[in-house]
């Protein structure tokens, strides 16, 4: 079942030329196009399906600094400010609220890990409060259970996955940008070694800059250009329940289950980190690089089925620019829900938070999380194809940092001082294969 999502109208005609073309209308693509348009650039965004319909509407909506990898923390902090500023600048509502995130645990080991992260976060000015047993039990009173401890991160928050990307798309249109749904980019053309146009199923747009924010499709697209970008998609299944539960925290994480208040007053329920790995040719190709991550997460990952083969996002096939591509055959990745996970998630949530017994299941869906081997996205211009900028592999945390990633991409394109140090994100770090071979790009 698709996740709930607002609809946005497309622009009427595909432009013949643009200063920049953004490929992919998830949260990263729309924010990149928005910040480029704010700088006066003529921007066209092409989306093969609907704005926000893949990962960006299927997530929990968490916008967090808490427990971020050190490389991602600066962009997470900036993003929280940008979420706030976007609403003020554009008059559009993404549902972003700094409601704070609550983490509860009865594991000494987990609590010690959170305390170590708090000590590190302090050194970069991020506020997070460790909770002792009494404080955690009080904050978690809706569970009716005692807790050994927890964390509350007051400056973090959530945005609404059903409305965030559409809100940013409307803001792009207000700034004079154009946005084209059901319009897959099939590839790019170059002149004199530099990017000169983006070829879409509805025509060619001349441009010197293209940003590939294609989520789970980025690696197979890069492959057409001879660019090696290791990516593996993990299928995560979650559910939403109807409004009706009173007195729950807005956003609560426990090892058993996590719960997030939705814009409609219902709740999203999920088990953190749990997913299925659907084998595909691309996964086999990159498996040596992903092995350490899969081994680390073996308790929460299970083998999947043939979903990945059927979807085509991880194909190794080469395609032509003058014929339909796998992206046109699969407008929206809407993989099968893992029913066992949904059942378990629901049972755990009812057990953790008794007020949820007053609700019913409203929807359940799955999403492919596009991961990189080190869990950090690849953002940067590809030196071998000047003008081509990759921004993908957000590894399950890209929604919250969408504004910062979009801003950083605009900084790279316009040569402005980058909002954060871009070096930790550059895709060059993936050039070396597991066998030590360096790719050509
Ligand atoms: C169940 C789940 C829970 C999550 N929870 C959180 C969370 O709480 N907080 C958080 O920060 N992150 C979370 N994430 C991760 C987050 O959703 C993603 O990291 C983020 O949405 C990625 O955004 P994106 O724009 O890169 O990709 P996507 O949203 O996947 O968008 C990519 C878009 O590109 C389009 N596209 C691809 N190729 C082409 C092409 N050739 N031409 C035109 N269009 C193309 C696709 O159709 C798609 O719409 C979660 C993800 C899932 C699945």
Coordinates of C-alpha atoms in Angstrom, one line a residue, residues 204-438:
X204 CA 15.9 17.0 -23.7
X205 CA 16.7 19.9 -21.5
X206 CA 20.0 21.8 -22.3
X207 CA 21.9 22.5 -19.1
X208 CA 25.4 22.6 -17.7
X209 CA 24.4 21.3 -14.3
X210 CA 22.5 18.1 -13.3
X211 CA 21.9 16.9 -9.8
X212 CA 21.1 13.2 -9.4
X213 CA 18.9 12.9 -6.2
X214 CA 17.5 9.6 -7.3
X215 CA 17.4 7.7 -4.0
X216 CA 17.5 4.0 -4.5
X217 CA 17.9 4.4 -8.3
X218 CA 21.1 6.4 -8.2
X219 CA 23.6 3.6 -8.5
X220 CA 22.0 2.0 -11.6
X221 CA 21.8 5.5 -13.2
X222 CA 25.4 6.2 -12.4
X223 CA 26.4 2.9 -13.9
X224 CA 25.2 4.2 -17.3
X225 CA 27.8 6.9 -17.0
X226 CA 30.6 4.6 -15.9
X227 CA 30.4 5.9 -12.3
X228 CA 30.8 3.4 -9.5
X229 CA 28.4 4.1 -6.6
X230 CA 27.9 1.2 -4.2
X231 CA 24.4 1.2 -2.9
X232 CA 22.1 -1.5 -1.4
X233 CA 18.4 -1.1 -0.7
X234 CA 16.9 -2.5 2.5
X235 CA 13.2 -3.0 2.6
X236 CA 11.6 -1.6 5.8
X237 CA 8.0 -2.2 6.7
X238 CA 6.0 0.1 9.0
X239 CA 2.4 1.0 9.8
X240 CA 0.2 3.9 10.9
X241 CA -2.7 3.7 13.4
X242 CA -5.7 6.0 13.6
X243 CA -6.0 8.9 16.0
X244 CA -7.5 8.0 19.4
X245 CA -4.5 7.4 21.8
X246 CA -4.2 10.1 24.4
X247 CA -1.1 11.1 26.5
X248 CA 1.7 9.5 24.3
X249 CA 5.0 11.2 23.8
X250 CA 5.3 12.8 20.3
X251 CA 8.3 10.7 19.3
X252 CA 9.5 7.8 21.4
X253 CA 12.3 5.3 20.6
X254 CA 12.8 2.0 22.5
X255 CA 14.7 -1.1 21.3
X256 CA 11.3 -2.9 20.9
X257 CA 9.4 -0.4 19.0
X258 CA 9.3 3.3 18.1
X259 CA 6.3 5.5 17.9
X260 CA 5.8 8.9 16.2
X261 CA 2.8 11.2 16.3
X262 CA 1.5 11.9 12.8
X263 CA 0.1 15.2 11.5
X264 CA -3.5 13.7 11.6
X265 CA -3.2 12.7 15.3
X266 CA -2.5 9.1 14.5
X267 CA 0.8 7.4 15.1
X268 CA 3.5 5.7 13.0
X269 CA 4.8 2.5 14.5
X270 CA 8.1 0.9 13.5
X271 CA 11.0 -1.3 14.8
X272 CA 14.2 0.5 14.4
X273 CA 16.8 -1.0 12.1
X274 CA 14.6 -4.0 11.1
X275 CA 14.5 -4.8 7.4
X276 CA 14.7 -7.4 4.6
X277 CA 17.5 -7.6 2.1
X278 CA 16.1 -8.6 -1.3
X279 CA 19.0 -9.9 -3.3
X280 CA 19.6 -8.3 -6.7
X281 CA 22.4 -8.3 -9.2
X282 CA 23.6 -4.9 -7.9
X283 CA 23.7 -6.3 -4.3
X284 CA 25.8 -9.2 -5.4
X285 CA 28.2 -6.8 -7.2
X286 CA 28.7 -4.6 -4.2
X287 CA 28.3 -7.4 -1.5
X288 CA 32.0 -7.4 -0.4
X289 CA 31.6 -3.7 0.6
X290 CA 28.3 -4.2 2.4
X291 CA 29.3 -7.4 4.2
X292 CA 30.7 -5.6 7.3
X293 CA 27.4 -3.6 7.6
X294 CA 25.2 -6.7 7.1
X295 CA 27.3 -8.7 9.6
X296 CA 27.0 -5.9 12.2
X297 CA 23.2 -5.8 11.7
X298 CA 22.6 -9.5 11.3
X299 CA 20.1 -9.6 14.2
X300 CA 17.8 -7.1 12.6
X301 CA 18.2 -7.9 8.9
X302 CA 16.6 -11.0 7.3
X303 CA 16.8 -12.3 3.7
X304 CA 13.9 -11.1 1.5
X305 CA 12.4 -12.3 -1.8
X306 CA 12.4 -11.4 -5.4
X307 CA 10.9 -7.9 -4.8
X308 CA 14.2 -6.2 -5.8
X309 CA 14.5 -8.1 -9.1
X310 CA 10.9 -7.2 -10.0
X311 CA 11.3 -3.5 -9.1
X312 CA 14.3 -3.0 -11.4
X313 CA 16.0 -0.2 -9.4
X314 CA 19.1 -2.3 -8.8
X315 CA 19.5 -3.6 -12.4
X316 CA 22.9 -3.9 -13.9
X317 CA 21.4 -3.5 -17.4
X318 CA 22.5 -0.7 -19.7
X319 CA 19.7 1.2 -21.3
X320 CA 19.3 3.5 -24.3
X321 CA 18.3 7.1 -24.2
X322 CA 15.7 6.7 -27.0
X323 CA 13.6 3.9 -25.4
X324 CA 11.7 3.3 -22.2
X325 CA 14.0 2.6 -19.2
X326 CA 13.4 0.6 -16.0
X327 CA 12.4 3.9 -14.3
X328 CA 9.4 4.3 -16.6
X329 CA 8.3 0.7 -15.9
X330 CA 8.4 1.4 -12.1
X331 CA 7.0 4.8 -11.5
X332 CA 6.9 4.4 -7.8
X333 CA 8.8 1.9 -5.7
X334 CA 6.1 0.4 -3.5
X335 CA 7.5 -2.9 -2.3
X336 CA 5.5 -5.6 -0.6
X337 CA 4.9 -5.1 3.1
X338 CA 6.6 -7.7 5.4
X339 CA 3.4 -8.8 7.1
X340 CA 5.2 -10.6 10.0
X341 CA 7.1 -7.4 10.8
X342 CA 3.9 -5.3 10.8
X343 CA 2.2 -7.8 13.1
X344 CA 5.1 -7.9 15.5
X345 CA 5.5 -4.1 15.4
X346 CA 1.8 -3.6 16.2
X347 CA 1.8 -6.2 19.1
X348 CA 4.9 -4.6 20.6
X349 CA 3.5 -1.1 20.4
X350 CA 0.2 -2.2 22.0
X351 CA 2.2 -3.8 24.8
X352 CA 4.5 -0.7 25.2
X353 CA 1.8 1.9 25.1
X354 CA -1.6 0.7 26.3
X355 CA -3.4 3.9 25.1
X356 CA -2.8 2.6 21.5
X357 CA -5.4 -0.1 22.2
X358 CA -8.0 2.7 21.4
X359 CA -6.7 2.9 17.8
X360 CA -6.9 0.7 14.7
X361 CA -4.4 0.1 11.9
X362 CA -4.9 2.8 9.2
X363 CA -2.2 1.8 6.8
X364 CA 0.9 -0.3 6.4
X365 CA 3.6 0.1 3.8
X366 CA 7.2 -0.7 2.9
X367 CA 10.0 1.5 1.6
X368 CA 13.5 0.8 0.2
X369 CA 16.1 2.5 2.2
X370 CA 19.1 3.3 0.0
X371 CA 22.3 2.6 1.9
X372 CA 26.0 3.1 1.3
X373 CA 28.7 0.9 2.9
X374 CA 29.6 3.5 5.5
X375 CA 26.0 4.7 6.2
X376 CA 26.8 8.3 5.1
X377 CA 25.4 9.8 1.8
X378 CA 27.4 10.5 -1.3
X379 CA 27.2 14.2 -2.1
X380 CA 29.5 15.9 -4.6
X381 CA 30.4 16.7 -8.1
X382 CA 31.9 13.8 -10.1
X383 CA 35.2 15.0 -11.4
X384 CA 35.0 12.8 -14.6
X385 CA 31.7 14.4 -15.6
X386 CA 32.0 18.1 -14.8
X387 CA 28.5 19.5 -14.0
X388 CA 27.1 16.2 -12.7
X389 CA 26.4 16.2 -9.0
X390 CA 25.5 13.1 -7.1
X391 CA 23.4 13.3 -3.9
X392 CA 22.1 9.8 -2.8
X393 CA 22.7 7.0 -0.4
X394 CA 21.1 8.7 2.6
X395 CA 21.1 5.4 4.5
X396 CA 17.9 5.7 6.4
X397 CA 18.5 9.2 7.8
X398 CA 18.1 11.5 4.8
X399 CA 14.6 13.0 5.6
X400 CA 15.8 15.0 8.6
X401 CA 18.9 16.3 6.8
X402 CA 17.1 17.0 3.5
X403 CA 17.2 20.8 3.9
X404 CA 21.0 20.8 4.8
X405 CA 21.8 18.4 1.9
X406 CA 19.8 20.6 -0.5
X407 CA 21.5 23.7 0.7
X408 CA 25.0 22.1 0.4
X409 CA 24.2 21.0 -3.2
X410 CA 23.2 24.6 -4.0
X411 CA 26.5 25.8 -2.4
X412 CA 28.5 23.4 -4.5
X413 CA 26.7 24.4 -7.8
X414 CA 26.9 28.2 -7.2
X415 CA 30.4 28.2 -5.6
X416 CA 29.1 29.7 -2.3
X417 CA 30.8 29.0 1.0
X418 CA 29.4 25.5 1.9
X419 CA 27.0 25.4 4.8
X420 CA 29.1 22.5 6.2
X421 CA 32.4 20.9 5.3
X422 CA 31.5 18.9 2.1
X423 CA 34.5 16.6 2.3
X424 CA 33.1 13.8 4.4
X425 CA 30.3 13.3 1.9
X426 CA 32.2 13.2 -1.4
X427 CA 31.5 10.1 -3.4
X428 CA 35.2 9.8 -4.3
X429 CA 35.5 7.7 -1.1
X430 CA 33.6 4.9 -2.9
X431 CA 36.0 4.8 -5.9
X432 CA 37.9 1.9 -4.5
X433 CA 36.2 -1.5 -4.9
X434 CA 36.5 -4.1 -2.2
X435 CA 39.3 -5.7 -4.4
X436 CA 41.3 -2.4 -4.3
X437 CA 40.5 -1.5 -7.9
X438 CA 40.1 2.2 -8.5

